Amino acid sequence: MLVKLVPGNSAGTVTAYYVSSTGDRHDEIDFEFLGNVSGQPYIIHTNVFVQGNGSREQQFYPWFDPTADYHNYTIHWNPAAIVWYVDSVPIRVYRNYESQGVPFPNKQGMTVYSSLWNADNWATRGGLEKIDWNSAPFVAKYRDFRARACRWNGPSSINQCAVNSPAN
């Protein structure tokens, strides 16, 4: 997905692009962009939820201004690993170590979502910076979404989606 983030004072906002299943025990893989006070850097926040439990966050500062132009944010998820890419550069790898007791999101199909929401209780400087509603509207731009996915048909999909085939 190509995303251009909210320019100016976006403190307290989170722009998100993620995949998620539904329910209390959902799986989720996140790209979240934590808004900033003008002149300060955005934070790229990644997370993995498995069976409703997150707490696998990692954060990164971009090496560019994500409000000046569109940048390509990719979530590559397969049975072996999850890789987050920014402009084709891998920034994080979460490997499947399920055989060693580390949970991995591979039991549920997921849908793609995007959102822009109020998270001023935690997003910018741990909640110290609140949303300035005088700066609204907050507009992020998305374009050129391209899904390359294995269709989820229930638990049998875990093995089907792992097969090395042209469809995958």
Short mmCIF file of C-alpha atoms in Angstrom, two decimals:
data_model
loop_
_atom_site.label_atom_id
_atom_site.label_comp_id
_atom_site.label_asym_id
_atom_site.label_seq_id
_atom_site.Cartn_x
_atom_site.Cartn_y
_atom_site.Cartn_z
CA MET A 1 0.00 0.00 0.00
CA LEU A 2 1.26 3.47 -0.77
CA VAL A 3 0.57 5.84 2.13
CA LYS A 4 1.16 9.56 2.61
CA LEU A 5 0.79 10.49 6.28
CA VAL A 6 -0.99 13.42 7.92
CA PRO A 7 1.10 16.59 7.49
CA GLY A 8 1.59 19.27 10.14
CA ASN A 9 0.60 18.81 13.77
CA SER A 10 -0.77 15.27 13.95
CA ALA A 11 0.04 14.67 17.63
CA GLY A 12 -2.30 12.17 19.25
CA THR A 13 -3.41 10.56 15.99
CA VAL A 14 -2.61 7.10 14.70
CA THR A 15 -2.80 6.27 11.03
CA ALA A 16 -3.02 2.51 10.66
CA TYR A 17 -2.69 -0.07 7.89
CA TYR A 18 -3.10 -3.62 9.14
CA VAL A 19 -4.55 -7.09 8.71
CA SER A 20 -6.81 -8.60 11.35
CA SER A 21 -9.25 -11.40 12.04
CA THR A 22 -12.27 -10.72 14.26
CA GLY A 23 -13.35 -11.56 17.78
CA ASP A 24 -11.84 -11.48 21.26
CA ARG A 25 -9.11 -13.93 20.27
CA HIS A 26 -8.22 -12.20 17.02
CA ASP A 27 -4.91 -12.25 15.19
CA GLU A 28 -3.53 -8.96 13.85
CA ILE A 29 -0.42 -7.62 12.12
CA ASP A 30 0.00 -3.83 12.36
CA PHE A 31 1.68 -0.94 10.69
CA GLU A 32 0.73 2.08 12.83
CA PHE A 33 2.09 5.58 12.36
CA LEU A 34 2.13 7.62 15.55
CA GLY A 35 1.39 11.28 14.90
CA ASN A 36 3.80 14.02 15.86
CA VAL A 37 4.08 17.63 16.85
CA SER A 38 5.14 19.69 13.82
CA GLY A 39 8.86 19.36 13.24
CA GLN A 40 9.21 16.11 15.18
CA PRO A 41 9.55 12.71 13.51
CA TYR A 42 6.73 10.23 13.06
CA ILE A 43 7.16 6.84 14.71
CA ILE A 44 6.46 3.65 12.78
CA HIS A 45 4.88 1.26 15.29
CA THR A 46 4.60 -2.46 14.44
CA ASN A 47 2.82 -5.14 16.42
CA VAL A 48 1.63 -8.73 16.23
CA PHE A 49 -1.46 -10.04 18.00
CA VAL A 50 -1.99 -13.77 18.39
CA GLN A 51 -5.24 -15.06 19.87
CA GLY A 52 -6.05 -11.57 21.18
CA ASN A 53 -2.68 -10.96 22.83
CA GLY A 54 -0.47 -8.18 21.45
CA SER A 55 2.54 -6.87 23.37
CA ARG A 56 4.96 -7.67 20.55
CA GLU A 57 5.56 -4.04 19.60
CA GLN A 58 8.62 -2.60 17.94
CA GLN A 59 9.07 1.01 16.87
CA PHE A 60 11.18 2.73 14.24
CA TYR A 61 11.94 6.25 13.10
CA PRO A 62 11.61 6.70 9.35
CA TRP A 63 14.67 7.98 7.46
CA PHE A 64 12.44 10.29 5.36
CA ASP A 65 9.51 12.66 5.79
CA PRO A 66 6.45 10.37 5.42
CA THR A 67 4.19 13.39 4.82
CA ALA A 68 6.09 14.75 1.80
CA ASP A 69 5.32 11.88 -0.57
CA TYR A 70 3.80 8.41 -0.79
CA HIS A 71 5.86 5.52 0.56
CA ASN A 72 5.32 1.80 0.06
CA TYR A 73 4.44 -0.11 3.24
CA THR A 74 4.29 -3.89 2.83
CA ILE A 75 3.30 -6.66 5.22
CA HIS A 76 4.69 -9.97 3.99
CA TRP A 77 3.10 -12.77 5.99
CA ASN A 78 3.63 -16.43 5.29
CA PRO A 79 3.89 -19.61 7.41
CA ALA A 80 7.59 -18.99 8.12
CA ALA A 81 7.67 -15.30 9.09
CA ILE A 82 6.16 -11.83 9.00
CA VAL A 83 8.29 -9.12 7.41
CA TRP A 84 7.44 -5.40 7.46
CA TYR A 85 8.93 -3.43 4.55
CA VAL A 86 9.19 0.30 3.93
CA ASP A 87 10.00 1.15 0.31
CA SER A 88 11.26 -2.44 -0.21
CA VAL A 89 13.60 -2.22 2.82
CA PRO A 90 12.84 -4.81 5.53
CA ILE A 91 12.54 -3.07 8.90
CA ARG A 92 11.35 -5.98 11.05
CA VAL A 93 11.16 -9.77 10.92
CA TYR A 94 8.96 -11.85 13.23
CA ARG A 95 9.82 -15.52 12.67
CA ASN A 96 7.56 -18.48 13.32
CA TYR A 97 9.00 -20.22 16.38
CA GLU A 98 5.74 -21.92 17.24
CA SER A 99 7.59 -25.24 17.58
CA GLN A 100 9.44 -23.62 20.52
CA GLY A 101 6.27 -22.30 22.17
CA VAL A 102 6.25 -18.77 20.67
CA PRO A 103 2.75 -17.91 19.37
CA PHE A 104 2.42 -17.14 15.64
CA PRO A 105 -0.68 -15.89 13.80
CA ASN A 106 -1.46 -18.77 11.46
CA LYS A 107 -4.79 -20.19 12.59
CA GLN A 108 -7.19 -17.54 11.24
CA GLY A 109 -7.77 -15.73 7.98
CA MET A 110 -7.38 -11.94 8.10
CA THR A 111 -8.82 -8.93 6.30
CA VAL A 112 -7.01 -5.70 5.36
CA TYR A 113 -8.01 -2.50 7.18
CA SER A 114 -6.91 1.11 7.36
CA SER A 115 -7.91 3.78 9.82
CA LEU A 116 -7.07 7.14 11.31
CA TRP A 117 -8.00 7.44 14.97
CA ASN A 118 -7.66 9.35 18.22
CA ALA A 119 -5.01 7.77 20.43
CA ASP A 120 -3.92 10.83 22.34
CA ASN A 121 -3.89 8.83 25.58
CA TRP A 122 -0.67 7.07 24.40
CA ALA A 123 0.42 7.80 20.82
CA THR A 124 2.61 10.90 21.06
CA ARG A 125 5.24 11.03 23.78
CA GLY A 126 3.30 8.46 25.81
CA GLY A 127 0.16 10.60 25.83
CA LEU A 128 1.82 13.86 26.90
CA GLU A 129 0.90 15.51 23.58
CA LYS A 130 -2.83 15.69 22.91
CA ILE A 131 -4.72 16.22 19.68
CA ASP A 132 -5.08 19.85 18.67
CA TRP A 133 -8.55 19.73 17.13
CA ASN A 134 -7.90 23.18 15.61
CA SER A 135 -5.51 21.35 13.25
CA ALA A 136 -8.33 19.12 11.95
CA PRO A 137 -9.22 17.67 9.56
CA PHE A 138 -6.47 15.05 9.73
CA VAL A 139 -6.03 13.47 6.31
CA ALA A 140 -3.85 10.53 5.37
CA LYS A 141 -3.82 9.37 1.77
CA TYR A 142 -3.73 5.80 0.52
CA ARG A 143 -3.36 4.48 -3.01
CA ASP A 144 -2.32 1.51 -5.12
CA PHE A 145 -3.25 -1.22 -2.68
CA ARG A 146 -2.23 -4.57 -4.12
CA ALA A 147 -3.16 -7.78 -2.38
CA ARG A 148 -1.20 -10.90 -3.10
CA ALA A 149 -2.76 -13.41 -0.79
CA CYS A 150 -3.64 -17.03 -0.30
CA ARG A 151 -7.40 -17.38 0.10
CA TRP A 152 -8.41 -18.57 3.59
CA ASN A 153 -10.69 -21.63 3.52
CA GLY A 154 -10.42 -22.68 7.15
CA PRO A 155 -7.73 -24.69 8.95
CA SER A 156 -6.76 -26.64 5.82
CA SER A 157 -5.46 -23.35 4.42
CA ILE A 158 -2.50 -23.44 6.82
CA ASN A 159 -0.90 -26.20 4.74
CA GLN A 160 -2.34 -25.12 1.38
CA CYS A 161 -0.95 -21.61 1.74
CA ALA A 162 2.50 -22.97 2.62
CA VAL A 163 2.83 -24.98 -0.60
CA ASN A 164 5.32 -23.53 -3.08
CA SER A 165 3.03 -22.98 -6.07
CA PRO A 166 2.34 -20.25 -8.64
CA ALA A 167 -0.92 -19.43 -6.81
CA ASN A 168 1.03 -18.67 -3.63
#
